[in-house]
mmCIF file of C-alpha atoms in Angstrom:
data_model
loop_
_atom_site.group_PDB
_atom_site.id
_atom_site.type_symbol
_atom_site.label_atom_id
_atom_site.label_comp_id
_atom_site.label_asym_id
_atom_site.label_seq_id
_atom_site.Cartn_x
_atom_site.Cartn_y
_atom_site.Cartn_z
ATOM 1 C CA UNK A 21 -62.285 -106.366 29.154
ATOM 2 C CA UNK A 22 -58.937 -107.112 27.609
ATOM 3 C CA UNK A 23 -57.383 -104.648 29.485
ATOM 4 C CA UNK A 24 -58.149 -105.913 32.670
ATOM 5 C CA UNK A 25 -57.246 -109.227 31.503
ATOM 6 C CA UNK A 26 -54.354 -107.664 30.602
ATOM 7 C CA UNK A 27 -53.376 -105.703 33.796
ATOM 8 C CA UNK A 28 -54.553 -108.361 36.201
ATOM 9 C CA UNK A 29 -51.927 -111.050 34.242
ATOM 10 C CA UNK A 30 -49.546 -108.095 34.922
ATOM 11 C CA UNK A 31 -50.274 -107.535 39.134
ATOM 12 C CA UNK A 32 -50.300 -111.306 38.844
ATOM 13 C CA UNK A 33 -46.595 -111.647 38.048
ATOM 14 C CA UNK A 34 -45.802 -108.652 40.208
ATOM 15 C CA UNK A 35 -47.718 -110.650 43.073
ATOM 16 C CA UNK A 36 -45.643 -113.504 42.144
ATOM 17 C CA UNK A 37 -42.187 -111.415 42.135
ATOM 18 C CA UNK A 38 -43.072 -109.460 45.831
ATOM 19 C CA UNK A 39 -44.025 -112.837 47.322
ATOM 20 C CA UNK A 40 -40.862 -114.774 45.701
ATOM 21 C CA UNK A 41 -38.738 -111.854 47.306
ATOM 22 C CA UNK A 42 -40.184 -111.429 50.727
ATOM 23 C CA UNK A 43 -39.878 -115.327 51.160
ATOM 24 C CA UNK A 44 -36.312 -115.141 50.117
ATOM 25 C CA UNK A 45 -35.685 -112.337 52.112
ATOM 26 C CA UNK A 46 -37.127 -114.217 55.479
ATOM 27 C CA UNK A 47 -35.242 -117.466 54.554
ATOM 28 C CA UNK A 48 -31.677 -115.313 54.229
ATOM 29 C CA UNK A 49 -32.782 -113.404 57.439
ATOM 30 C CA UNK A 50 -33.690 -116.467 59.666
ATOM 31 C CA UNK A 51 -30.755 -118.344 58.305
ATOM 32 C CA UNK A 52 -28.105 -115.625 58.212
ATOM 33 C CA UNK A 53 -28.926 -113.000 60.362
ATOM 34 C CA UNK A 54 -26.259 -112.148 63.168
ATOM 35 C CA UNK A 55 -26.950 -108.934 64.666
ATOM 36 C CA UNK A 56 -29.974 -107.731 66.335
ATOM 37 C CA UNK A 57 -29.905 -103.555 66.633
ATOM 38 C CA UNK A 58 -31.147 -102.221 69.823
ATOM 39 C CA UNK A 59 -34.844 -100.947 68.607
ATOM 40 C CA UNK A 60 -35.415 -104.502 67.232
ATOM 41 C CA UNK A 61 -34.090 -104.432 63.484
ATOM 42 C CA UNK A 62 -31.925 -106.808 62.375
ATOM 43 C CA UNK A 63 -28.847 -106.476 60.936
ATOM 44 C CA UNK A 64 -27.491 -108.894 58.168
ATOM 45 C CA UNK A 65 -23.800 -109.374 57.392
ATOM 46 C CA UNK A 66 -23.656 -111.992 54.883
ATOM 47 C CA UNK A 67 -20.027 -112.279 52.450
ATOM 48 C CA UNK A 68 -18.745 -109.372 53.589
ATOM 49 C CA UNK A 69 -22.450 -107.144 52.680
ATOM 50 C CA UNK A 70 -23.721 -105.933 55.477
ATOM 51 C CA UNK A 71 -27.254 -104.451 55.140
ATOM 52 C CA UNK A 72 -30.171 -103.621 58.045
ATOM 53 C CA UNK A 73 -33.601 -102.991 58.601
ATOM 54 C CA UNK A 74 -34.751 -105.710 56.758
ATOM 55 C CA UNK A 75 -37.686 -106.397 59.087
ATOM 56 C CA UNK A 76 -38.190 -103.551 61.407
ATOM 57 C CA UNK A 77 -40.910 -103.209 63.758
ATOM 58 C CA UNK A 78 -43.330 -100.201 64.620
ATOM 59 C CA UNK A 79 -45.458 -98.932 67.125
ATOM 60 C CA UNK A 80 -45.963 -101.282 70.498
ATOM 61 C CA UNK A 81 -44.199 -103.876 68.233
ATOM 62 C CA UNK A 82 -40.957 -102.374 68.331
ATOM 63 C CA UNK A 83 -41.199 -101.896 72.083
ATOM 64 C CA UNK A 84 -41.715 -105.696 72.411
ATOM 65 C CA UNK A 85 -39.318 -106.373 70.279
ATOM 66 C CA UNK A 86 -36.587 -104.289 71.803
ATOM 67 C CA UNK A 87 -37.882 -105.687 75.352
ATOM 68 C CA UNK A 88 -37.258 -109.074 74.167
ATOM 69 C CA UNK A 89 -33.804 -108.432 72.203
ATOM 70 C CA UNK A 90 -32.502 -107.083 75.931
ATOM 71 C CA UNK A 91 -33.887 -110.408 77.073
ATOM 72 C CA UNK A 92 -31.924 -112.690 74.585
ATOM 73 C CA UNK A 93 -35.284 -113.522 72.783
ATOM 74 C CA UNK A 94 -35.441 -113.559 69.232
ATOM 75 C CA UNK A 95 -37.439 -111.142 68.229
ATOM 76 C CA UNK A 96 -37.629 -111.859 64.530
ATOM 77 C CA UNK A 97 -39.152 -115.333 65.084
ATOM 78 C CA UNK A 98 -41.562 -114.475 67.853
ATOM 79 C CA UNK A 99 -42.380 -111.528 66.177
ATOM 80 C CA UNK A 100 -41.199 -111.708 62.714
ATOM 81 C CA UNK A 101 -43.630 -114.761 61.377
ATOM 82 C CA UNK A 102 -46.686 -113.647 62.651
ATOM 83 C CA UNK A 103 -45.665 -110.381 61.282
ATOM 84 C CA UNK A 104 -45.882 -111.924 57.522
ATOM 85 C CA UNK A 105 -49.237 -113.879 57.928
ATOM 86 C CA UNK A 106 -51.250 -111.157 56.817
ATOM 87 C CA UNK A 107 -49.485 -110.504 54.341
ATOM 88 C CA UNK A 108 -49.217 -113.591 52.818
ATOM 89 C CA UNK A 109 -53.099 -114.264 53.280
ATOM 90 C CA UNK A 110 -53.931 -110.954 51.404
ATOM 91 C CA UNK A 111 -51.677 -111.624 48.204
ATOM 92 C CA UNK A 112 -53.354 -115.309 48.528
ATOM 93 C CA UNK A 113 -56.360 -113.264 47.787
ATOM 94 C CA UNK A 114 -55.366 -110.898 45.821
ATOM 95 C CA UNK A 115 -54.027 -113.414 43.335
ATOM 96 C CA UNK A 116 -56.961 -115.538 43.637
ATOM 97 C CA UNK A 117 -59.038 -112.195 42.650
ATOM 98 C CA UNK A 118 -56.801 -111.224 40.108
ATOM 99 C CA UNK A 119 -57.149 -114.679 38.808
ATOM 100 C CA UNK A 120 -60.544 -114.791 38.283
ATOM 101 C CA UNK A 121 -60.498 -110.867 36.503
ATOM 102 C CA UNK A 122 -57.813 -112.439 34.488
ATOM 103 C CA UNK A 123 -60.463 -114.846 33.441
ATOM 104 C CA UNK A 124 -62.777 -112.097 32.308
ATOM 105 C CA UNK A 125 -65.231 -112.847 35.844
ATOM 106 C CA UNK A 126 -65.895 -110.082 37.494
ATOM 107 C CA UNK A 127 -68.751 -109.826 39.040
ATOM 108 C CA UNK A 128 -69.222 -112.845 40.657
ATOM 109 C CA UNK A 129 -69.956 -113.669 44.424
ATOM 110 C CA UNK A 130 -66.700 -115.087 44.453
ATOM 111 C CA UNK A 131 -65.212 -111.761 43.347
ATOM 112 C CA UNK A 132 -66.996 -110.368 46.045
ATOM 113 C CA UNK A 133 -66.019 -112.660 48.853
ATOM 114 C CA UNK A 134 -62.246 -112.355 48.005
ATOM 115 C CA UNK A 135 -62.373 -108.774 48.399
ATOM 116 C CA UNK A 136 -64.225 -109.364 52.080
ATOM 117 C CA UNK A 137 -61.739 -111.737 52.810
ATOM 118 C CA UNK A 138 -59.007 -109.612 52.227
ATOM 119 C CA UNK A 139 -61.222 -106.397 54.045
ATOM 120 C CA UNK A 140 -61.396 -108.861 57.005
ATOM 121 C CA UNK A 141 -57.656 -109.876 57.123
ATOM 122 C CA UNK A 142 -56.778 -106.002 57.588
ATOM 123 C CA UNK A 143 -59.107 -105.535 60.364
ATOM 124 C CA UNK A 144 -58.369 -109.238 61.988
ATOM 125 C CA UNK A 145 -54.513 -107.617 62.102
ATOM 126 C CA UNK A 146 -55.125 -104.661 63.903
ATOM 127 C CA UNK A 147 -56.627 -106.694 66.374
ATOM 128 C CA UNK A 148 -54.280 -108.943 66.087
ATOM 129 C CA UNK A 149 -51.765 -106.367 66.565
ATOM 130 C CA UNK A 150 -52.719 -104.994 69.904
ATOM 131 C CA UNK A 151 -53.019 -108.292 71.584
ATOM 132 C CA UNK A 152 -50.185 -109.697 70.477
ATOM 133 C CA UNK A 153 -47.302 -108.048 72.247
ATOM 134 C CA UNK A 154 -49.413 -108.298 75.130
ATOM 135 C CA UNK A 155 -50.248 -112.085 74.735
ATOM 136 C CA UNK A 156 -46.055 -112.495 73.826
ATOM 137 C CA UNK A 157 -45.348 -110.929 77.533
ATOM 138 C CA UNK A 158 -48.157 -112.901 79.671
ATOM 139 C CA UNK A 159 -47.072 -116.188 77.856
ATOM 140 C CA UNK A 160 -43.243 -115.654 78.600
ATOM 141 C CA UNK A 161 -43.900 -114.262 82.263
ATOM 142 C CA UNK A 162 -45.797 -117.194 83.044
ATOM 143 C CA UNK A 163 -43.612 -119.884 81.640
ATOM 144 C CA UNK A 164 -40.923 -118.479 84.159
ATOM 145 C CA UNK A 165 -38.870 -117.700 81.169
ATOM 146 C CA UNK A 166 -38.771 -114.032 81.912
ATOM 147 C CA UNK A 167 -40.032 -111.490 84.286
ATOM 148 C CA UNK A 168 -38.635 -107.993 83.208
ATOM 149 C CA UNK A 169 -40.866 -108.095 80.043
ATOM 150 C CA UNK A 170 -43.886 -105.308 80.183
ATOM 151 C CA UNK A 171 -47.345 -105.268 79.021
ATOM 152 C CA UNK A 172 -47.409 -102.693 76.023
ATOM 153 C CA UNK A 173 -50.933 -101.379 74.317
ATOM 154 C CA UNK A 174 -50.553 -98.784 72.023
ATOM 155 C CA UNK A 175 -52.446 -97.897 69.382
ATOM 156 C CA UNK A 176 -50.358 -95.497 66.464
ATOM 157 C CA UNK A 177 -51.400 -94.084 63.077
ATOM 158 C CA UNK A 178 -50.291 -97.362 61.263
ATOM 159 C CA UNK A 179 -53.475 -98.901 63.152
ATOM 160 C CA UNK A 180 -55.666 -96.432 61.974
ATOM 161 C CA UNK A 181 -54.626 -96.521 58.591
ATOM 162 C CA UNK A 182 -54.971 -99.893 58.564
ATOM 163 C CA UNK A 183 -58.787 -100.347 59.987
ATOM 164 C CA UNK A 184 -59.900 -97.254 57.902
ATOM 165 C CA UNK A 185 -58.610 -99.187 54.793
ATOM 166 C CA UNK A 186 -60.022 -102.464 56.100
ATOM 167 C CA UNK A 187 -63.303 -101.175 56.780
ATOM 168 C CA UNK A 188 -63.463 -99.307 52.909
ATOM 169 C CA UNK A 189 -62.693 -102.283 51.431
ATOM 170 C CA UNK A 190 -65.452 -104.088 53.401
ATOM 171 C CA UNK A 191 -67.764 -101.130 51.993
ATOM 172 C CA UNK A 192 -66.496 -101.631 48.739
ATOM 173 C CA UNK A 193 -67.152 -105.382 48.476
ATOM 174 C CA UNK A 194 -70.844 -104.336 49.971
ATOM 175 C CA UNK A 195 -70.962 -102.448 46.643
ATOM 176 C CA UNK A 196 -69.462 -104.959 44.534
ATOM 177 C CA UNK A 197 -72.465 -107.192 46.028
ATOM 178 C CA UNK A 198 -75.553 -104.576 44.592
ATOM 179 C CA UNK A 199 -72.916 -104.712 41.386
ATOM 180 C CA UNK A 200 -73.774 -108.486 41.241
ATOM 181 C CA UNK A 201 -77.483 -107.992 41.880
ATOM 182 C CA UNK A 202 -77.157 -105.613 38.842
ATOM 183 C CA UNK A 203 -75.392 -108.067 37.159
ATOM 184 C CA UNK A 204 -77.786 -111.023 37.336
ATOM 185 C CA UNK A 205 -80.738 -108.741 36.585
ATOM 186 C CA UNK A 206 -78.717 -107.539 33.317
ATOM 187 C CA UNK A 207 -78.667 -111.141 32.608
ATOM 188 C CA UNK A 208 -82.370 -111.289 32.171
ATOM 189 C CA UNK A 209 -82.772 -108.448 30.047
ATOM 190 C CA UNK A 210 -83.267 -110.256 26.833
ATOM 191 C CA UNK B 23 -96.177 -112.424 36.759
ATOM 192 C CA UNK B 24 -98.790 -110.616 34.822
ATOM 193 C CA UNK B 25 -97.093 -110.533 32.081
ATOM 194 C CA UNK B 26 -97.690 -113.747 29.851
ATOM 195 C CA UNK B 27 -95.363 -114.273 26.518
ATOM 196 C CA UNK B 28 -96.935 -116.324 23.943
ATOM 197 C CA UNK B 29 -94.188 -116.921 21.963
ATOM 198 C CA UNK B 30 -94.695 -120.783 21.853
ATOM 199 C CA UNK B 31 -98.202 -119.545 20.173
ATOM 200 C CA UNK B 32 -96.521 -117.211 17.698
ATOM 201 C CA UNK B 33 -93.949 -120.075 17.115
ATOM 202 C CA UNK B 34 -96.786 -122.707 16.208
ATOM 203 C CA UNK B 35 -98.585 -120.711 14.072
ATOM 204 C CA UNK B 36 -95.579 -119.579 11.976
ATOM 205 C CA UNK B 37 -94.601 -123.003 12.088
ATOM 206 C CA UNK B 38 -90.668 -122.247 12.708
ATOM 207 C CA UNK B 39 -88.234 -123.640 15.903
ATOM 208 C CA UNK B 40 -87.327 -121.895 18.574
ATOM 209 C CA UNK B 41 -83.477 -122.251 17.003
ATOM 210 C CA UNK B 42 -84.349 -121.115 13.804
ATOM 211 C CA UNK B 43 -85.765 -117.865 15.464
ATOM 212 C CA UNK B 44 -82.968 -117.288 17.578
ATOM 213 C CA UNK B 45 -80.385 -117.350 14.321
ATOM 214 C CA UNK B 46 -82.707 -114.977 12.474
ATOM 215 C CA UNK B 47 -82.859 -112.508 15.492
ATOM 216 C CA UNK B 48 -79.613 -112.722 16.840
ATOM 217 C CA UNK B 49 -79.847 -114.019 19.939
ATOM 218 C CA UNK B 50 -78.480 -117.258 21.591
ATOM 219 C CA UNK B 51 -81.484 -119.585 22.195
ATOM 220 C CA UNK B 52 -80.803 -120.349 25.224
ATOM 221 C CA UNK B 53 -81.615 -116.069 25.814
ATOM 222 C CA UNK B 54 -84.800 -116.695 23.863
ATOM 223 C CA UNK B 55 -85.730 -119.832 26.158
ATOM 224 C CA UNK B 56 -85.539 -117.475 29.020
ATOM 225 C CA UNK B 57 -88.045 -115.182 27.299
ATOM 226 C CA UNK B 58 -90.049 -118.027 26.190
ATOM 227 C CA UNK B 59 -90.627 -119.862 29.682
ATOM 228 C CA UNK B 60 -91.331 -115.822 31.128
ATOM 229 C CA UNK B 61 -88.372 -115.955 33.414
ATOM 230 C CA UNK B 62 -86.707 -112.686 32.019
ATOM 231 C CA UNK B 63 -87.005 -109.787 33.760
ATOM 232 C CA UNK B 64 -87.330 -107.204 30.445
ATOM 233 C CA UNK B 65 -87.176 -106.908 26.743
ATOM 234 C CA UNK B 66 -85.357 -104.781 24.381
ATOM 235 C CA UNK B 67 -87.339 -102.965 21.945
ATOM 236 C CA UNK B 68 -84.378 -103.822 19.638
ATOM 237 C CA UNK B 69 -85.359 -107.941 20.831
ATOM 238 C CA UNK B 70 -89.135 -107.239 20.524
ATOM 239 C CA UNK B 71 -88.391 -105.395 17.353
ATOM 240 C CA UNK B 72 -86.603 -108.224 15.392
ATOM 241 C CA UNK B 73 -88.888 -110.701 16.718
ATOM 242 C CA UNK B 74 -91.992 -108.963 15.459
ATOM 243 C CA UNK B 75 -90.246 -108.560 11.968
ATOM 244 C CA UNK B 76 -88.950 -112.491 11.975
ATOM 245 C CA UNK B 77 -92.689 -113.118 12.519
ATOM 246 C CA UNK B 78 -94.553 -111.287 10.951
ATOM 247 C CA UNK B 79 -96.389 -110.239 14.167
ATOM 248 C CA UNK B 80 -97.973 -107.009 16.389
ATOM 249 C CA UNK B 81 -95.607 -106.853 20.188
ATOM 250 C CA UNK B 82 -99.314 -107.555 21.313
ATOM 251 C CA UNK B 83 -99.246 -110.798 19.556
ATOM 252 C CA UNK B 84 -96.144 -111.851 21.666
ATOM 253 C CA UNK B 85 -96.966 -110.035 25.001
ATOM 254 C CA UNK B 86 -100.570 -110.612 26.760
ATOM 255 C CA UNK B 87 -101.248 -109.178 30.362
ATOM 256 C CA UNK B 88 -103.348 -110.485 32.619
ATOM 257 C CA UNK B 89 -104.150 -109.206 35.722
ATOM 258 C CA UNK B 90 -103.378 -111.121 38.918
ATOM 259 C CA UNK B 91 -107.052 -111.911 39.836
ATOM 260 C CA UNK B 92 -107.486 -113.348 35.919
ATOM 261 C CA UNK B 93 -105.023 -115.609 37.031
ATOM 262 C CA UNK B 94 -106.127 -116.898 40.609
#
Protein backbone atom coordinates (compact mmCIF):
# COMPACT_ATOMS: atom_id res chain seq x y z
CA UNK A 1 0.00 0.00 0.00
CA UNK A 2 2.88 2.36 0.54
CA UNK A 3 4.01 1.91 -2.71
CA UNK A 4 1.14 3.03 -4.38
CA UNK A 5 0.96 5.82 -2.07
CA UNK A 6 4.18 6.31 -3.06
CA UNK A 7 3.95 6.15 -6.93
CA UNK A 8 0.60 7.88 -7.14
CA UNK A 9 2.35 11.14 -5.06
CA UNK A 10 4.95 10.60 -7.86
CA UNK A 11 2.33 10.61 -11.28
CA UNK A 12 0.80 13.33 -9.15
CA UNK A 13 3.70 15.77 -9.53
CA UNK A 14 4.37 14.50 -13.02
CA UNK A 15 0.54 15.37 -13.70
CA UNK A 16 1.25 18.62 -12.19
CA UNK A 17 4.61 19.26 -14.34
CA UNK A 18 2.78 18.02 -18.01
CA UNK A 19 -0.21 20.24 -17.20
CA UNK A 20 2.06 23.35 -15.94
CA UNK A 21 3.94 22.87 -19.38
CA UNK A 22 1.20 22.35 -21.87
CA UNK A 23 -0.55 25.53 -20.36
CA UNK A 24 2.62 27.44 -20.76
CA UNK A 25 3.18 26.18 -23.98
CA UNK A 26 -0.54 27.37 -25.27
CA UNK A 27 -0.14 30.78 -23.50
CA UNK A 28 3.49 31.38 -25.47
CA UNK A 29 1.77 29.94 -28.65
CA UNK A 30 -1.47 32.10 -28.60
CA UNK A 31 0.52 35.08 -27.51
CA UNK A 32 3.63 34.72 -29.66
CA UNK A 33 3.02 32.70 -32.44
CA UNK A 34 3.70 34.36 -35.97
CA UNK A 35 3.80 31.85 -38.57
CA UNK A 36 1.27 29.38 -39.54
CA UNK A 37 3.00 26.39 -41.90
CA UNK A 38 0.94 25.28 -44.73
CA UNK A 39 -0.41 21.73 -43.21
CA UNK A 40 -1.61 23.71 -40.13
CA UNK A 41 1.44 23.71 -37.59
CA UNK A 42 2.53 26.62 -36.20
CA UNK A 43 5.64 28.03 -36.20
CA UNK A 44 7.07 30.11 -33.20
CA UNK A 45 9.88 32.65 -33.53
CA UNK A 46 10.22 34.16 -30.25
CA UNK A 47 14.00 36.17 -29.32
CA UNK A 48 15.55 35.06 -32.11
CA UNK A 49 14.44 30.86 -31.31
CA UNK A 50 12.52 29.74 -33.75
CA UNK A 51 10.89 26.32 -33.09
CA UNK A 52 7.59 24.46 -34.89
CA UNK A 53 5.15 21.93 -34.55
CA UNK A 54 4.17 22.83 -31.34
CA UNK A 55 0.51 21.96 -31.91
CA UNK A 56 0.12 20.02 -35.04
CA UNK A 57 -2.95 18.53 -36.23
CA UNK A 58 -3.80 14.94 -37.65
CA UNK A 59 -6.13 13.17 -39.61
CA UNK A 60 -9.41 15.30 -40.97
CA UNK A 61 -8.06 17.87 -38.42
CA UNK A 62 -5.17 18.84 -40.30
CA UNK A 63 -7.23 19.12 -43.47
CA UNK A 64 -9.46 21.68 -41.66
CA UNK A 65 -6.88 23.26 -40.38
CA UNK A 66 -4.90 23.77 -43.53
CA UNK A 67 -8.41 24.73 -45.25
CA UNK A 68 -8.81 27.39 -42.80
CA UNK A 69 -5.00 28.70 -42.66
CA UNK A 70 -5.58 29.31 -46.75
CA UNK A 71 -8.66 31.14 -45.55
CA UNK A 72 -6.90 33.56 -43.04
CA UNK A 73 -8.62 31.66 -40.09
CA UNK A 74 -6.76 30.84 -37.17
CA UNK A 75 -6.53 27.56 -36.94
CA UNK A 76 -4.91 27.20 -33.55
CA UNK A 77 -7.83 28.93 -31.76
CA UNK A 78 -10.68 27.34 -33.63
CA UNK A 79 -9.02 24.28 -33.51
CA UNK A 80 -6.33 24.43 -31.02
CA UNK A 81 -8.64 24.87 -27.63
CA UNK A 82 -11.00 22.37 -28.23
CA UNK A 83 -8.08 20.31 -29.10
CA UNK A 84 -6.81 20.52 -25.24
CA UNK A 85 -10.26 19.93 -23.50
CA UNK A 86 -9.84 16.39 -23.33
CA UNK A 87 -6.93 16.51 -22.24
CA UNK A 88 -7.26 18.65 -19.55
CA UNK A 89 -10.54 16.78 -18.34
CA UNK A 90 -8.61 13.40 -18.23
CA UNK A 91 -5.53 14.66 -16.05
CA UNK A 92 -8.52 16.39 -13.92
CA UNK A 93 -9.31 12.81 -13.38
CA UNK A 94 -6.47 11.27 -13.32
CA UNK A 95 -5.25 13.47 -10.49
CA UNK A 96 -8.42 13.24 -8.72
CA UNK A 97 -7.84 9.23 -8.94
CA UNK A 98 -4.43 9.40 -8.11
CA UNK A 99 -5.47 11.47 -5.22
CA UNK A 100 -7.61 9.28 -3.65
CA UNK A 101 -4.85 6.02 -4.21
CA UNK A 102 -2.53 8.48 -2.66
CA UNK A 103 -4.87 8.36 0.24
CA UNK A 104 -4.64 4.61 0.51
CA UNK A 105 -8.67 4.35 -1.16
CA UNK A 106 -8.84 2.22 -3.66
CA UNK A 107 -11.59 0.54 -4.11
CA UNK A 108 -14.16 2.82 -3.73
CA UNK A 109 -17.15 3.76 -6.11
CA UNK A 110 -15.51 6.88 -6.46
CA UNK A 111 -12.37 5.13 -7.73
CA UNK A 112 -14.52 3.53 -10.02
CA UNK A 113 -16.41 6.44 -11.43
CA UNK A 114 -13.16 8.44 -12.12
CA UNK A 115 -11.88 5.78 -14.20
CA UNK A 116 -15.50 5.81 -16.26
CA UNK A 117 -15.22 9.31 -16.45
CA UNK A 118 -12.03 9.35 -17.93
CA UNK A 119 -13.18 5.93 -20.29
CA UNK A 120 -16.05 8.28 -21.37
CA UNK A 121 -13.94 11.43 -22.16
CA UNK A 122 -11.87 9.21 -24.76
CA UNK A 123 -14.85 7.97 -26.48
CA UNK A 124 -16.88 11.53 -26.15
CA UNK A 125 -13.52 12.80 -28.30
CA UNK A 126 -13.65 10.59 -31.04
CA UNK A 127 -16.98 11.67 -31.51
CA UNK A 128 -16.17 14.77 -30.91
CA UNK A 129 -13.53 14.56 -33.39
CA UNK A 130 -15.46 13.63 -36.46
CA UNK A 131 -18.07 16.25 -36.05
CA UNK A 132 -16.09 18.86 -35.37
CA UNK A 133 -14.32 19.84 -38.54
CA UNK A 134 -17.53 19.29 -40.05
CA UNK A 135 -19.57 21.49 -37.56
CA UNK A 136 -16.30 24.27 -37.98
CA UNK A 137 -17.18 24.33 -41.96
CA UNK A 138 -21.22 24.46 -41.78
CA UNK A 139 -20.90 27.21 -39.02
CA UNK A 140 -18.39 29.41 -41.12
CA UNK A 141 -20.28 28.72 -44.55
CA UNK A 142 -23.35 29.86 -43.09
CA UNK A 143 -22.22 32.95 -41.31
CA UNK A 144 -21.12 34.15 -44.91
CA UNK A 145 -17.67 34.25 -43.56
CA UNK A 146 -16.39 31.74 -46.03
CA UNK A 147 -17.48 29.55 -48.81
CA UNK A 148 -14.35 27.62 -50.15
CA UNK A 149 -14.19 25.61 -46.85
CA UNK A 150 -15.15 21.65 -47.39
CA UNK A 151 -16.91 19.17 -45.36
CA UNK A 152 -14.14 16.59 -44.23
CA UNK A 153 -15.08 13.01 -42.39
CA UNK A 154 -12.38 10.85 -41.98
CA UNK A 155 -11.84 8.43 -39.69
CA UNK A 156 -7.68 7.36 -39.23
CA UNK A 157 -5.89 4.94 -36.89
CA UNK A 158 -5.55 7.69 -34.15
CA UNK A 159 -9.52 7.21 -33.86
CA UNK A 160 -9.31 3.74 -33.45
CA UNK A 161 -6.73 3.75 -31.03
CA UNK A 162 -8.45 6.03 -29.20
CA UNK A 163 -12.12 4.24 -28.89
CA UNK A 164 -10.36 0.80 -28.41
CA UNK A 165 -8.58 2.40 -25.36
CA UNK A 166 -11.75 4.21 -24.30
CA UNK A 167 -13.86 1.31 -24.44
CA UNK A 168 -10.98 -0.99 -22.23
CA UNK A 169 -10.93 1.39 -19.79
CA UNK A 170 -14.77 1.39 -19.57
CA UNK A 171 -14.29 -2.57 -19.19
CA UNK A 172 -11.80 -2.08 -16.73
CA UNK A 173 -13.78 0.24 -14.43
CA UNK A 174 -16.74 -2.57 -14.96
CA UNK A 175 -14.13 -4.75 -13.21
CA UNK A 176 -13.01 -2.37 -10.73
CA UNK A 177 -16.94 -2.31 -9.84
CA UNK A 178 -17.14 -6.52 -9.01
CA UNK A 179 -13.56 -5.42 -7.22
CA UNK A 180 -15.75 -3.19 -4.93
CA UNK A 181 -18.49 -5.78 -4.50
CA UNK A 182 -15.51 -7.98 -3.36
CA UNK A 183 -14.42 -5.39 -1.35
CA UNK A 184 -17.50 -4.68 0.77
CA UNK A 185 -18.15 -8.41 1.18
CA UNK A 186 -14.37 -8.70 2.54
CA UNK A 187 -15.53 -6.15 4.91
CA UNK A 188 -17.95 -8.48 6.52
CA UNK A 189 -15.79 -11.30 6.93
CA UNK A 190 -15.14 -10.94 10.57
CA UNK B 1 -30.70 -15.46 7.86
CA UNK B 2 -30.65 -18.87 9.34
CA UNK B 3 -27.89 -18.43 10.95
CA UNK B 4 -28.49 -16.89 14.55
CA UNK B 5 -25.22 -15.72 16.74
CA UNK B 6 -25.79 -15.74 20.34
CA UNK B 7 -23.02 -13.97 21.35
CA UNK B 8 -25.03 -11.44 23.54
CA UNK B 9 -26.00 -14.95 25.40
CA UNK B 10 -22.40 -16.13 25.67
CA UNK B 11 -21.54 -12.49 26.75
CA UNK B 12 -24.19 -12.53 29.71
CA UNK B 13 -23.37 -15.61 31.00
CA UNK B 14 -19.59 -14.98 31.14
CA UNK B 15 -20.48 -11.79 32.46
CA UNK B 16 -17.74 -9.72 30.32
CA UNK B 17 -18.43 -6.46 27.67
CA UNK B 18 -18.52 -6.62 24.36
CA UNK B 19 -15.10 -4.24 24.56
CA UNK B 20 -13.42 -6.31 26.83
CA UNK B 21 -13.90 -9.27 24.32
CA UNK B 22 -12.87 -7.48 21.44
CA UNK B 23 -9.26 -6.47 23.25
CA UNK B 24 -8.81 -10.10 24.28
CA UNK B 25 -9.51 -11.40 20.67
CA UNK B 26 -8.08 -8.89 18.65
CA UNK B 27 -10.55 -7.42 16.89
CA UNK B 28 -11.95 -3.80 16.76
CA UNK B 29 -15.42 -3.86 18.41
CA UNK B 30 -16.98 -2.22 16.15
CA UNK B 31 -15.98 -5.79 13.78
CA UNK B 32 -17.40 -7.76 16.69
CA UNK B 33 -20.72 -5.54 16.72
CA UNK B 34 -21.15 -6.57 13.18
CA UNK B 35 -20.93 -10.23 14.22
CA UNK B 36 -22.97 -9.62 17.18
CA UNK B 37 -26.14 -7.89 15.49
CA UNK B 38 -25.66 -11.04 12.52
CA UNK B 39 -24.92 -8.58 9.81
CA UNK B 40 -21.52 -10.24 8.74
CA UNK B 41 -21.42 -12.21 5.99
CA UNK B 42 -18.66 -15.03 7.45
CA UNK B 43 -16.35 -15.94 10.22
CA UNK B 44 -12.81 -16.85 10.46
CA UNK B 45 -12.04 -19.98 12.14
CA UNK B 46 -9.05 -17.94 13.47
CA UNK B 47 -12.23 -15.25 14.90
CA UNK B 48 -14.39 -18.24 16.01
CA UNK B 49 -11.28 -19.81 17.38
CA UNK B 50 -10.18 -16.98 19.80
CA UNK B 51 -13.62 -16.32 20.72
CA UNK B 52 -14.33 -19.84 21.86
CA UNK B 53 -10.97 -19.77 23.89
CA UNK B 54 -11.81 -16.02 25.45
CA UNK B 55 -15.01 -17.82 26.53
CA UNK B 56 -14.63 -20.70 27.47
CA UNK B 57 -17.25 -21.97 24.95
CA UNK B 58 -18.18 -24.90 22.05
CA UNK B 59 -18.57 -22.72 18.17
CA UNK B 60 -22.11 -24.32 18.81
CA UNK B 61 -22.52 -22.23 21.83
CA UNK B 62 -21.99 -19.04 19.67
CA UNK B 63 -23.62 -20.21 16.34
CA UNK B 64 -27.39 -21.70 16.38
CA UNK B 65 -29.24 -22.44 12.99
CA UNK B 66 -32.56 -22.33 12.51
CA UNK B 67 -34.29 -23.14 9.64
CA UNK B 68 -36.38 -20.55 7.79
CA UNK B 69 -39.82 -22.11 8.63
CA UNK B 70 -38.57 -22.14 12.64
CA UNK B 71 -38.47 -18.66 12.09
CA UNK B 72 -41.81 -17.65 10.22
Amino acid sequence: MSNISKVSKFIKALLLFIITLQVSVYIVLFLFATTQGESGEIWFHYLGLSSGMLMNFNGSWADIAQALVKENFNPSLILGIPATIPYFLIYYFLYKLFSLYQQGIIFTVKNSQYIKNIAAVLIAWVVFKLIYPIAVTVVLSFSDMSESLPLILSIGSEELVFLLTGLIIYVIAWVMNEAIVLQQEQELII
Amino acid sequence: MAMIIELDVMLAKRKMKLNDLAEQVGITAQNLSVLKSGRAKAIRFSTLEAICKTLNCQPGDILIYQSDDEIS
